[in-house]
Coordinates of C-alpha atoms in Angstrom, one line a residue:
Chain A
M1 CA -57.6 42.0 -40.7
H2 CA -54.4 43.9 -40.7
N3 CA -52.5 43.8 -44.0
Y4 CA -48.9 44.7 -44.7
G5 CA -48.1 46.5 -47.9
I6 CA -45.2 45.8 -50.2
D7 CA -44.3 48.5 -52.7
L8 CA -42.4 47.2 -55.7
L9 CA -40.7 48.9 -58.6
V10 CA -40.4 46.4 -61.5
R11 CA -39.3 46.2 -65.1
N12 CA -42.4 46.5 -67.2
H13 CA -42.9 43.6 -69.6
A14 CA -45.5 41.0 -70.4
G15 CA -44.3 38.4 -68.0
V16 CA -43.5 40.4 -64.9
M17 CA -46.9 39.9 -63.2
S18 CA -46.3 36.1 -63.5
Q19 CA -42.9 36.5 -62.0
I20 CA -44.3 38.1 -58.9
T21 CA -47.4 36.0 -58.5
G22 CA -45.4 32.9 -59.4
L23 CA -43.1 33.5 -56.5
F24 CA -46.0 33.7 -54.1
S25 CA -47.6 30.4 -55.3
R26 CA -44.2 28.6 -55.5
R27 CA -43.3 29.5 -51.9
N28 CA -46.8 29.2 -50.5
F29 CA -47.0 32.8 -49.5
N30 CA -50.4 34.4 -49.1
L31 CA -51.1 37.3 -51.5
E32 CA -54.2 39.3 -50.4
G33 CA -54.3 42.1 -52.9
I34 CA -52.4 43.5 -55.9
I35 CA -52.6 46.7 -57.9
C36 CA -50.2 47.5 -60.7
G37 CA -49.6 50.1 -63.4
P38 CA -46.8 51.5 -65.6
V39 CA -44.8 54.5 -64.3
G40 CA -42.4 57.0 -66.0
K41 CA -41.8 56.3 -69.6
G42 CA -43.5 52.9 -69.4
D43 CA -40.4 50.7 -69.1
E44 CA -41.1 50.4 -65.3
S45 CA -44.2 49.5 -63.3
R46 CA -45.2 50.1 -59.8
M47 CA -46.9 47.2 -58.0
I48 CA -48.4 47.4 -54.6
L49 CA -49.1 44.1 -52.9
T50 CA -50.8 43.4 -49.6
V51 CA -50.1 40.3 -47.6
A52 CA -51.8 39.0 -44.5
D53 CA -49.9 39.6 -41.3
D54 CA -47.8 36.5 -41.1
S55 CA -44.4 35.4 -40.1
K56 CA -43.3 34.9 -43.6
L57 CA -43.2 38.6 -44.5
E58 CA -39.4 38.9 -44.0
Q59 CA -38.8 35.9 -46.2
I60 CA -41.2 37.2 -48.9
V61 CA -39.3 40.5 -49.1
L62 CA -36.0 38.7 -49.3
Q63 CA -37.2 36.4 -52.1
L64 CA -38.7 39.4 -54.0
E65 CA -35.4 41.2 -53.8
K66 CA -33.8 38.3 -55.6
L67 CA -36.0 38.6 -58.6
Y68 CA -34.3 40.0 -61.7
D69 CA -37.3 42.0 -62.7
V70 CA -37.6 43.6 -59.3
I71 CA -35.8 46.9 -59.1
E72 CA -36.8 48.1 -55.6
V73 CA -38.8 46.6 -52.7
K74 CA -40.2 48.7 -49.9
R75 CA -42.3 47.6 -47.0
V76 CA -45.1 50.0 -46.1
E77 CA -47.2 49.9 -42.9
D78 CA -50.2 52.0 -44.0
S79 CA -50.8 51.1 -47.5
P80 CA -53.6 53.1 -49.2
L81 CA -54.4 49.9 -51.0
T82 CA -55.8 48.4 -47.8
E83 CA -58.6 50.9 -48.0
V84 CA -59.2 50.3 -51.7
L85 CA -59.5 46.5 -51.0
A86 CA -61.9 47.1 -48.1
Q87 CA -64.3 48.7 -50.6
L88 CA -64.3 45.8 -53.0
Chain B
M1 CA -23.3 43.9 -90.1
E2 CA -26.6 42.1 -90.8
I3 CA -27.2 38.5 -89.7
S4 CA -30.2 36.4 -88.6
G5 CA -31.3 36.0 -85.0
A6 CA -30.3 32.4 -85.2
E7 CA -26.8 33.2 -86.4
L8 CA -26.5 35.9 -83.7
V9 CA -27.3 33.3 -81.0
I10 CA -24.6 31.0 -82.2
R11 CA -22.0 33.8 -82.7
L12 CA -22.7 35.0 -79.2
L13 CA -22.3 31.5 -77.8
E14 CA -19.0 31.1 -79.7
R15 CA -17.8 34.4 -78.3
Q16 CA -18.9 33.2 -74.8
G17 CA -16.3 30.4 -75.2
I18 CA -18.9 27.6 -75.3
E19 CA -17.3 24.3 -76.6
F20 CA -20.3 22.0 -76.5
I21 CA -24.1 22.3 -76.8
C22 CA -26.1 19.3 -75.8
G23 CA -29.6 19.1 -77.3
I24 CA -32.1 17.8 -79.7
P25 CA -33.4 19.7 -82.7
G26 CA -37.0 20.1 -83.7
G27 CA -39.4 22.3 -85.7
S28 CA -39.0 25.4 -83.5
N29 CA -35.3 25.6 -83.2
L30 CA -34.2 24.4 -86.7
P31 CA -33.0 27.9 -87.8
I32 CA -30.5 27.8 -84.8
Y33 CA -29.4 24.3 -85.7
D34 CA -28.9 25.3 -89.3
V35 CA -26.3 27.8 -88.1
L36 CA -24.9 25.4 -85.5
R37 CA -24.0 23.0 -88.3
D38 CA -21.1 25.3 -89.4
S39 CA -20.1 26.5 -86.0
S40 CA -16.9 25.6 -84.1
I41 CA -19.1 24.5 -81.2
K42 CA -19.5 20.8 -81.0
H43 CA -23.1 19.6 -80.8
I44 CA -23.9 16.5 -78.7
L45 CA -27.1 14.9 -79.8
A46 CA -28.8 13.5 -76.8
R47 CA -31.6 11.0 -77.1
H48 CA -34.0 12.7 -74.7
E49 CA -34.0 16.4 -73.8
Q50 CA -33.7 15.5 -70.1
G51 CA -30.5 13.8 -71.0
A52 CA -29.3 16.9 -72.8
G53 CA -30.0 19.0 -69.7
F54 CA -28.2 16.7 -67.4
M55 CA -25.2 16.5 -69.8
S56 CA -24.9 20.3 -69.6
Q57 CA -25.1 19.9 -65.8
G58 CA -22.2 17.4 -65.9
M59 CA -20.1 20.1 -67.6
A60 CA -21.2 22.9 -65.3
R61 CA -20.8 20.8 -62.1
T62 CA -17.2 19.8 -63.0
T63 CA -16.0 23.1 -64.4
G64 CA -18.1 25.7 -62.5
K65 CA -18.8 27.4 -65.8
A66 CA -22.2 27.8 -67.3
A67 CA -23.0 25.1 -69.9
V68 CA -25.6 25.2 -72.6
C69 CA -28.4 22.8 -73.6
M70 CA -31.0 23.2 -76.3
A71 CA -34.5 21.9 -77.0
T72 CA -37.4 22.6 -79.3
S73 CA -40.7 23.9 -78.2
G74 CA -43.5 21.9 -76.6
P75 CA -42.4 18.4 -75.5
G76 CA -38.7 19.3 -76.0
V77 CA -39.2 21.9 -73.3
T78 CA -41.3 19.8 -71.0
N79 CA -38.7 17.0 -71.2
L80 CA -36.0 19.5 -70.3
L81 CA -37.8 20.8 -67.2
T82 CA -36.7 18.2 -64.7
A83 CA -33.0 18.9 -65.5
I84 CA -33.6 22.6 -65.1
A85 CA -35.4 22.2 -61.8
D86 CA -32.6 19.9 -60.6
A87 CA -30.0 22.6 -61.5
S88 CA -32.1 25.2 -59.7
L89 CA -32.2 23.3 -56.4
D90 CA -28.5 22.5 -56.5
S91 CA -27.4 26.0 -57.7
I92 CA -25.8 24.8 -61.0
P93 CA -25.2 27.4 -63.8
I94 CA -26.8 26.2 -67.0
V95 CA -28.3 28.2 -69.9
A96 CA -31.1 26.4 -71.6
I97 CA -32.0 27.8 -75.1
T98 CA -35.3 26.7 -76.3
G99 CA -37.2 27.2 -79.5
Q100 CA -40.7 28.6 -79.4
V101 CA -43.4 28.8 -82.0
S102 CA -43.5 32.1 -83.9
A103 CA -44.8 35.1 -82.0
S104 CA -47.9 35.3 -84.1
L105 CA -48.8 31.8 -83.1
I106 CA -48.1 32.1 -79.4
G107 CA -51.4 31.6 -77.5
T108 CA -53.2 29.9 -80.3
D109 CA -52.4 26.3 -79.1
A110 CA -50.2 25.9 -82.1
F111 CA -48.4 22.6 -82.8
Q112 CA -45.8 21.9 -80.1
E113 CA -46.7 25.1 -78.3
V114 CA -46.2 25.2 -74.5
D115 CA -45.9 28.1 -72.1
T116 CA -42.2 27.8 -71.6
Y117 CA -42.0 31.1 -69.9
G118 CA -44.7 30.3 -67.4
L119 CA -43.5 26.7 -66.8
S120 CA -39.9 27.8 -66.1
I121 CA -40.6 30.7 -63.7
P122 CA -40.6 28.6 -60.5
I123 CA -37.6 26.5 -61.5
T124 CA -35.1 29.0 -62.8
K125 CA -33.0 31.8 -61.5
H126 CA -34.4 33.9 -64.3
N127 CA -36.0 33.3 -67.7
F128 CA -36.4 35.3 -70.9
L129 CA -38.9 35.2 -73.7
V130 CA -37.1 37.0 -76.5
Q131 CA -39.3 39.5 -78.4
S132 CA -36.9 40.6 -81.2
A133 CA -33.6 39.5 -82.7
K134 CA -32.0 42.8 -81.5
D135 CA -32.8 41.8 -77.9
L136 CA -30.5 38.8 -78.2
L137 CA -27.6 41.2 -78.1
T138 CA -28.4 41.9 -74.4
V139 CA -30.3 38.7 -73.4
I140 CA -27.6 36.1 -74.3
P141 CA -24.7 37.8 -72.4
E142 CA -27.1 38.6 -69.6
A143 CA -28.2 34.9 -69.3
F144 CA -24.5 33.9 -68.7
R145 CA -23.8 36.7 -66.3
L146 CA -26.9 35.7 -64.3
A147 CA -26.3 32.0 -64.4
E148 CA -22.7 32.3 -63.0
S149 CA -22.9 35.3 -60.7
G150 CA -23.7 35.3 -57.0
R151 CA -25.5 32.1 -56.2
P152 CA -25.4 30.2 -59.5
G153 CA -28.5 28.8 -61.2
P154 CA -30.2 27.9 -64.4
V155 CA -31.5 30.5 -66.9
V156 CA -33.9 29.8 -69.7
V157 CA -33.9 31.8 -73.0
D158 CA -37.0 31.0 -75.0
I159 CA -36.7 32.2 -78.6
P160 CA -39.7 32.2 -81.0
K161 CA -39.0 30.9 -84.5
N162 CA -39.7 34.3 -86.2
V163 CA -37.0 35.9 -83.9
Q164 CA -34.5 33.3 -85.1
K165 CA -35.3 34.1 -88.7
E166 CA -35.5 37.9 -88.3
M167 CA -32.5 39.8 -89.7
V168 CA -30.8 42.2 -87.3
E169 CA -28.3 45.0 -88.1
F170 CA -25.8 46.0 -85.5
E171 CA -22.5 47.8 -85.2
S172 CA -20.5 45.4 -83.1
Y173 CA -20.9 42.5 -80.8
P174 CA -21.6 43.1 -77.1
E175 CA -19.2 42.3 -74.3
I176 CA -19.6 38.6 -73.3
G177 CA -21.4 37.9 -70.0
I178 CA -19.0 37.2 -67.2
K179 CA -19.3 36.3 -63.6
Q180 CA -19.6 39.4 -61.4
P181 CA -17.1 39.7 -58.5
L182 CA -18.8 38.2 -55.4
P183 CA -19.8 40.7 -52.7
M184 CA -17.2 40.8 -49.9
C185 CA -18.1 40.2 -46.3
N186 CA -18.3 43.2 -44.0
E187 CA -15.0 43.6 -42.1
K188 CA -16.6 44.4 -38.7
Y189 CA -18.8 41.4 -39.0
L190 CA -15.8 39.2 -39.8
E191 CA -14.1 40.5 -36.7
K192 CA -17.2 39.6 -34.6
A193 CA -17.3 36.1 -36.2
V194 CA -13.7 35.5 -35.4
A195 CA -14.4 36.5 -31.8
M196 CA -17.3 34.1 -31.7
I197 CA -15.2 31.3 -33.0
S198 CA -12.4 32.1 -30.5
G199 CA -14.9 32.2 -27.7
A200 CA -16.5 28.9 -28.5
R201 CA -15.5 25.8 -26.6
R202 CA -17.1 23.1 -28.8
P203 CA -17.4 24.5 -32.4
V204 CA -18.3 22.4 -35.4
I205 CA -18.0 23.5 -39.1
Y206 CA -21.1 22.6 -41.2
A207 CA -19.9 23.0 -44.8
G208 CA -22.0 22.8 -47.9
G209 CA -22.1 23.2 -51.7
G210 CA -21.4 26.9 -51.3
I211 CA -17.8 26.1 -50.4
I212 CA -17.4 24.3 -53.7
A213 CA -19.1 27.0 -55.7
A214 CA -16.8 29.6 -54.0
G215 CA -13.7 27.5 -54.6
A216 CA -12.9 27.9 -50.9
T217 CA -11.6 24.3 -50.1
D218 CA -8.0 25.3 -49.3
D219 CA -9.0 28.0 -46.9
L220 CA -11.5 25.7 -45.2
I221 CA -8.8 23.1 -44.6
R222 CA -6.4 25.8 -43.3
F223 CA -9.0 27.2 -41.0
A224 CA -10.1 23.8 -39.6
H225 CA -6.5 22.7 -39.0
K226 CA -5.3 25.9 -37.5
N227 CA -8.1 26.1 -34.9
S228 CA -8.7 22.3 -34.6
I229 CA -12.4 22.4 -35.5
P230 CA -14.3 19.2 -36.6
V231 CA -15.9 19.5 -40.0
V232 CA -19.1 17.9 -41.3
T233 CA -20.3 18.3 -44.9
T234 CA -23.7 18.1 -46.5
L235 CA -24.3 15.8 -49.5
M236 CA -23.6 18.8 -51.8
G237 CA -20.4 19.6 -49.8
L238 CA -18.8 16.2 -50.2
G239 CA -15.3 16.8 -51.7
A240 CA -15.1 20.3 -50.1
Y241 CA -13.1 18.8 -47.3
P242 CA -10.8 15.8 -47.8
H243 CA -12.0 12.4 -46.6
G244 CA -9.4 10.9 -44.3
D245 CA -8.4 14.2 -42.7
P246 CA -8.4 13.7 -38.9
H247 CA -10.9 16.6 -38.4
Y248 CA -13.3 15.3 -40.9
L249 CA -16.5 13.7 -39.6
G250 CA -18.2 12.9 -43.0
M251 CA -21.7 13.8 -44.0
L252 CA -24.3 14.8 -41.4
G253 CA -28.0 14.2 -41.3
M254 CA -30.4 11.5 -42.4
H255 CA -27.7 9.2 -43.4
G256 CA -24.8 10.6 -41.5
E257 CA -22.7 8.4 -39.1
R258 CA -24.0 8.1 -35.6
A259 CA -20.9 9.7 -34.1
T260 CA -21.3 12.7 -36.5
N261 CA -24.8 13.5 -35.5
M262 CA -24.0 12.9 -31.8
I263 CA -21.0 15.3 -31.9
M264 CA -23.3 18.0 -33.5
E265 CA -25.7 17.6 -30.6
E266 CA -22.9 18.6 -28.2
A267 CA -21.7 21.6 -30.2
D268 CA -21.9 25.1 -28.7
L269 CA -21.1 26.9 -31.9
L270 CA -22.2 25.8 -35.4
I271 CA -20.2 27.5 -38.1
A272 CA -22.6 27.1 -41.1
L273 CA -20.8 27.9 -44.4
G274 CA -22.6 27.9 -47.7
V275 CA -25.4 25.7 -46.5
R276 CA -29.2 26.0 -46.5
F277 CA -30.3 23.8 -43.6
D278 CA -32.0 21.3 -45.9
D279 CA -34.3 18.9 -44.1
R280 CA -32.3 15.9 -45.1
A281 CA -29.3 17.5 -43.4
V282 CA -30.8 19.0 -40.3
G283 CA -33.8 16.7 -39.6
K284 CA -36.4 18.4 -37.4
S285 CA -35.0 21.9 -37.6
C286 CA -36.1 23.1 -34.1
E287 CA -34.2 20.2 -32.6
F288 CA -31.0 20.6 -34.7
C289 CA -27.9 21.6 -32.8
K290 CA -30.2 22.8 -30.0
H291 CA -27.5 23.8 -27.7
A292 CA -25.3 25.6 -30.2
D293 CA -25.2 29.3 -31.3
I294 CA -25.3 29.5 -35.1
L295 CA -23.0 31.6 -37.2
H296 CA -24.3 31.5 -40.7
I297 CA -22.4 32.7 -43.8
D298 CA -24.0 32.6 -47.2
I299 CA -24.0 34.5 -50.5
D300 CA -27.9 34.4 -50.6
R301 CA -29.4 36.7 -48.0
S302 CA -32.8 34.9 -48.2
E303 CA -31.2 31.7 -46.9
I304 CA -30.3 33.4 -43.6
G305 CA -33.0 32.5 -41.1
K306 CA -35.1 30.7 -43.7
I307 CA -35.2 27.5 -41.8
K308 CA -33.5 28.3 -38.5
P309 CA -32.7 31.6 -36.9
S310 CA -29.0 32.3 -36.5
N311 CA -27.3 34.2 -33.7
F312 CA -25.0 36.0 -36.2
S313 CA -24.9 36.0 -39.9
I314 CA -22.8 37.4 -42.7
V315 CA -24.1 37.8 -46.3
G316 CA -21.2 37.6 -48.8
D317 CA -18.5 35.4 -50.4
V318 CA -17.9 32.4 -48.1
G319 CA -14.4 32.2 -49.7
H320 CA -13.6 35.7 -48.4
A321 CA -14.9 34.8 -44.9
L322 CA -12.8 31.6 -44.8
K323 CA -9.7 33.3 -45.9
A324 CA -10.2 35.8 -43.1
F325 CA -10.9 33.1 -40.5
A326 CA -7.9 31.1 -41.6
D327 CA -5.7 34.2 -41.4
R328 CA -7.0 35.6 -38.1
V329 CA -8.0 32.8 -35.7
E330 CA -5.3 31.9 -33.2
P331 CA -3.8 28.4 -33.5
S332 CA -5.5 26.2 -31.0
I333 CA -5.5 22.4 -30.3
R334 CA -8.8 22.6 -28.3
I335 CA -7.7 19.7 -26.2
G336 CA -10.9 19.0 -24.3
W337 CA -13.2 19.2 -27.3
S338 CA -10.9 17.2 -29.5
A339 CA -10.7 14.5 -26.9
R340 CA -14.5 14.4 -26.6
V341 CA -14.9 14.2 -30.4
S342 CA -12.4 11.3 -30.5
S343 CA -14.2 9.5 -27.7
L344 CA -17.6 9.8 -29.3
R345 CA -16.1 8.5 -32.5
M346 CA -14.6 5.5 -30.6
L347 CA -17.9 5.0 -28.8
H348 CA -19.9 5.0 -32.1
P349 CA -17.7 3.6 -34.7
E350 CA -18.8 3.4 -38.3
I351 CA -20.2 -0.1 -38.8
L352 CA -18.6 -1.6 -41.9
P353 CA -19.6 -4.8 -43.7
D354 CA -17.4 -7.9 -43.6
K355 CA -14.5 -7.3 -46.0
E356 CA -15.0 -10.8 -47.5
D357 CA -18.6 -9.9 -48.6
F358 CA -17.3 -8.5 -51.9
F359 CA -20.8 -7.9 -53.3
H360 CA -21.7 -5.5 -50.4
P361 CA -22.0 -2.1 -52.0
M362 CA -19.6 -0.5 -49.4
N363 CA -17.0 -3.0 -50.4
L364 CA -17.6 -2.6 -54.1
L365 CA -17.2 1.2 -53.6
R366 CA -13.9 0.6 -51.7
V367 CA -12.5 -1.4 -54.5
T368 CA -13.8 1.2 -57.0
S369 CA -12.0 4.0 -55.1
E370 CA -8.8 2.0 -54.9
S371 CA -8.8 1.6 -58.7
L372 CA -9.3 5.4 -59.4
S373 CA -7.3 8.5 -58.6
E374 CA -8.6 11.3 -56.4
Q375 CA -9.3 13.4 -59.5
S376 CA -11.6 10.8 -60.9
I377 CA -15.3 11.9 -61.1
I378 CA -18.1 9.9 -59.6
T379 CA -21.7 10.5 -60.6
T380 CA -24.7 8.9 -58.9
D381 CA -28.3 8.3 -59.4
V382 CA -30.7 8.5 -56.5
G383 CA -31.5 5.8 -53.9
Q384 CA -29.5 3.5 -51.7
H385 CA -26.5 3.4 -54.0
Q386 CA -26.3 7.2 -53.8
M387 CA -26.2 7.1 -50.0
W388 CA -23.6 4.3 -50.0
V389 CA -21.4 6.5 -52.3
A390 CA -21.9 9.5 -50.0
K391 CA -20.9 7.4 -47.0
G392 CA -18.4 5.0 -48.5
Y393 CA -16.5 6.8 -51.2
P394 CA -13.5 8.8 -50.0
F395 CA -13.9 12.1 -51.9
K396 CA -10.8 14.2 -51.5
K397 CA -11.3 17.0 -54.1
P398 CA -14.1 19.4 -54.9
R399 CA -16.2 18.8 -58.0
T400 CA -15.5 15.0 -58.0
L401 CA -18.9 14.0 -56.9
L402 CA -21.9 14.9 -59.1
T403 CA -25.2 13.9 -57.4
S404 CA -28.7 15.2 -57.4
G405 CA -28.8 16.7 -53.9
G406 CA -31.9 18.9 -53.8
L407 CA -34.3 17.5 -56.3
G408 CA -33.2 13.9 -55.9
T409 CA -33.7 13.0 -59.6
M410 CA -33.4 9.3 -60.6
G411 CA -31.8 9.3 -64.1
F412 CA -29.3 12.0 -63.2
G413 CA -26.2 9.8 -63.2
L414 CA -25.6 8.6 -66.8
P415 CA -26.1 11.9 -68.7
N416 CA -24.1 13.8 -66.0
A417 CA -21.3 11.3 -66.5
I418 CA -21.4 11.9 -70.2
G419 CA -21.2 15.7 -69.7
A420 CA -18.4 15.3 -67.2
A421 CA -16.4 13.1 -69.6
L422 CA -16.9 15.5 -72.5
A423 CA -15.6 18.5 -70.4
N424 CA -12.8 16.5 -68.8
P425 CA -11.4 14.1 -71.4
D426 CA -8.3 13.2 -69.4
R427 CA -10.2 12.1 -66.3
R428 CA -12.0 8.8 -65.6
V429 CA -15.7 9.0 -64.9
V430 CA -17.7 6.4 -63.0
C431 CA -21.5 6.5 -62.9
V432 CA -22.8 4.5 -59.8
S433 CA -26.4 3.7 -60.4
G434 CA -29.1 1.3 -59.4
D435 CA -31.4 -0.9 -61.5
G436 CA -34.3 1.5 -60.9
S437 CA -32.5 4.7 -61.7
I438 CA -30.5 3.6 -64.7
L439 CA -33.8 2.9 -66.6
M440 CA -34.8 6.5 -66.2
N441 CA -32.3 7.7 -68.8
I442 CA -30.9 4.5 -70.2
Q443 CA -31.4 5.9 -73.8
E444 CA -28.2 8.0 -73.3
L445 CA -26.1 4.8 -73.6
A446 CA -26.5 5.5 -77.3
T447 CA -24.9 8.9 -76.8
L448 CA -22.2 7.3 -74.7
A449 CA -21.4 4.7 -77.4
E450 CA -21.4 7.4 -80.1
H451 CA -18.7 9.4 -78.4
H452 CA -16.8 6.5 -76.9
L453 CA -16.2 8.4 -73.6
N454 CA -14.3 7.3 -70.5
V455 CA -17.5 6.4 -68.6
K456 CA -18.0 3.3 -66.6
V457 CA -21.5 2.5 -65.4
L458 CA -21.9 0.4 -62.3
I459 CA -25.4 -0.9 -61.8
M460 CA -26.0 -2.0 -58.3
N461 CA -28.8 -4.4 -59.1
N462 CA -31.2 -5.6 -56.3
N463 CA -34.2 -5.7 -58.7
R464 CA -35.8 -3.3 -56.3
L465 CA -36.4 0.4 -55.6
G466 CA -34.1 -0.2 -52.7
L467 CA -34.5 3.0 -50.7
V468 CA -38.3 2.9 -51.1
R469 CA -38.3 -0.7 -49.9
Q470 CA -36.0 0.2 -47.0
Q471 CA -38.5 2.9 -45.9
Q472 CA -41.4 0.4 -46.2
A473 CA -39.4 -2.0 -44.0
M474 CA -38.5 0.6 -41.4
F475 CA -41.5 2.9 -41.3
F476 CA -44.4 0.9 -42.8
E477 CA -44.1 -2.4 -40.9
E478 CA -42.7 -4.2 -43.9
R479 CA -45.8 -3.7 -46.0
Y480 CA -43.9 -3.8 -49.3
F481 CA -45.7 -2.5 -52.3
A482 CA -44.6 -1.3 -55.7
S483 CA -40.9 -1.5 -54.7
T484 CA -40.0 -4.8 -56.3
F485 CA -39.8 -5.3 -60.1
D486 CA -41.5 -8.4 -61.4
S487 CA -39.3 -8.5 -64.5
S488 CA -35.6 -7.9 -64.5
P489 CA -34.1 -6.5 -67.6
D490 CA -30.9 -8.0 -68.9
F491 CA -28.7 -4.9 -68.6
V492 CA -25.7 -6.6 -70.2
A493 CA -27.7 -7.4 -73.3
I494 CA -29.3 -4.0 -73.4
A495 CA -25.9 -2.2 -73.1
K496 CA -24.4 -4.4 -75.8
G497 CA -27.5 -3.6 -77.9
F498 CA -26.5 0.1 -77.6
G499 CA -23.0 -0.8 -78.6
V500 CA -21.5 -0.4 -75.2
P501 CA -19.3 -3.3 -73.8
A502 CA -21.0 -4.9 -70.8
F503 CA -20.3 -7.5 -68.2
D504 CA -22.0 -9.2 -65.3
L505 CA -19.7 -9.2 -62.3
S506 CA -21.4 -12.2 -60.7
E507 CA -20.3 -14.4 -63.6
E508 CA -16.6 -13.6 -63.1
E509 CA -14.3 -16.0 -61.2
N510 CA -12.4 -13.2 -59.6
P511 CA -14.8 -10.3 -59.5
S512 CA -12.5 -7.9 -57.5
L513 CA -9.7 -8.3 -60.0
F514 CA -12.1 -8.0 -62.9
L515 CA -13.7 -4.8 -61.6
R516 CA -10.2 -3.3 -61.1
K517 CA -9.2 -4.2 -64.6
L518 CA -12.3 -2.8 -66.2
L519 CA -12.0 0.5 -64.3
G520 CA -8.4 0.8 -65.5
Q521 CA -9.4 0.6 -69.1
D522 CA -10.2 3.4 -71.5
G523 CA -13.6 3.8 -73.1
P524 CA -17.2 3.1 -71.9
C525 CA -18.6 0.0 -70.3
V526 CA -21.6 -1.1 -68.2
I527 CA -21.1 -3.5 -65.3
N528 CA -24.1 -5.2 -63.8
I529 CA -23.6 -6.1 -60.2
P530 CA -26.2 -8.1 -58.4
I531 CA -26.5 -7.1 -54.7
D532 CA -28.5 -8.4 -51.8
F533 CA -31.9 -6.7 -51.5
D534 CA -31.7 -6.8 -47.7
N535 CA -28.8 -4.4 -47.5
K536 CA -29.9 -1.2 -45.8
V537 CA -28.4 2.3 -45.6
L538 CA -27.8 2.7 -41.8
P539 CA -28.0 4.6 -39.6
M540 CA -31.1 6.4 -40.8
V541 CA -33.0 9.3 -39.2
P542 CA -36.7 8.8 -39.7
P543 CA -38.2 11.7 -41.9
E544 CA -39.2 14.7 -39.8
C545 CA -37.4 13.5 -36.7
A546 CA -34.5 15.0 -34.9
N547 CA -31.1 13.7 -36.0
R548 CA -30.4 12.2 -32.6
E549 CA -33.3 9.8 -33.2
M550 CA -31.4 7.8 -35.8
I551 CA -32.1 4.1 -36.2
G552 CA -29.3 1.5 -36.6
G553 CA -25.6 1.9 -37.1

């Protein structure tokens, strides 16, 4: 299955993962994979999400951009995470 | 200086210009209440946290400024959630400050512990769990900035008890949180939009709550008049355009007038301003204004194309766009389209009840409106009476109708009326409710009595969940179930028990005169009005159907 990657830069705090995954469940978006870790001095995190190829991708990105904790959203076509997930 | 986290919260709220806090104290927010006791801010003690949340909404909805409610941890928070979710769906700026158990107890299932942060994520614009008293210096102003800026919404600030008690040392107070300037619309896009409007032969303006949030009513009127464009509003947009204006077609959608929905079917350009294509407004979205191009302008980029693709869209301040449209469109009388609109309105006139039938809700609302000024505030609950208000009350000014549009919360009306009356002491407030809805926050009659506010509560009493019954009649072959109450409370006795003067309109010799007289008096009162349970709100579009498929009317 083809997966689309979304690369997020977020504020790093205890609740940020809930903010992101909460958006997906609240809006009935399908989240296939997620990988996350702190970057820089630790006050920011990078999250890479994969979502199934569906028509909601545009709306997912727009909703993610509205979140206070989200600093940057990028769509990536060939996410290295797809390969990681395939090995699980 | 060195003060406690609790004191810092109150000092920051005072600096923010907050006049009222509606709430209920409890174990986890007592340190804050201990400081509030000596504050210039007036505390309004609600009788249920949901009431407190809705009172703050009543202030925010009438003033446009963020208002504050408070609750303690656990049940205080869960009780507040409905009012927060309601504010979220209607884009209302409130800041809810909740007590939490001390940080060392979080996660231990402590007494009155609930995951406020987790529970509030899906129903807020943003939420904070404050980790240290020092963080309050940034979090509190930020909460107000967020609640009021862009598309407004509710913000929750959850403060553990140890943070309230923690001493914090700081040099000076931070800047208060203020509303950020709204992003302007792109000039080239505005030019293109004006060209679209000028090129359209049968345009319709579809105006929503965004017009009210943007304070853009005057430019909307100027634009519609100059270019002779008919205007429909959503439920949230009522008051954004004056009832009685020749271009005004009333509310669209599920309970819109037949002519209104028919005119929209014929449009070739839909000018969608500060709207989100809600299912109650558009019906089956793929059938909505099928022959029209859509020009969508909204502050929230994620609303563009969410429900229905648009031919052209602008993300930005709808007030800025309307000013540009009103300035730049050429005057036009659109003779053909205006004639067609008039003939459709003549062909499908609004069906009004017999004027002699005083106890028909539409007639009651007419008498009510005649007794009030156009600045008076109407709040509603949810159900048939709400739709009768939307159809029958001639709103002329923005922020004069407070109604639960998105969440549709029964119990909304009374506490919102209290909040509206507190924030607008020189205006009259009328809560139109039903016998089902009023029971959902009736405890706030105690708050009303305590503050002796200018709130009149009209209970349209059919001893039924009227809109549920109507749907059972129309779509479930009259299989009525759980929509009739077997016992009927004596609302007059109940209100008097709370210390609020109360009357039964059916017992009056001249009910019309009596109602007018009561509405003209100062102070609170409750008026029970028996109505016929067979009254229906018509026309009605069956759920999930196209607007043209409306029944009745």
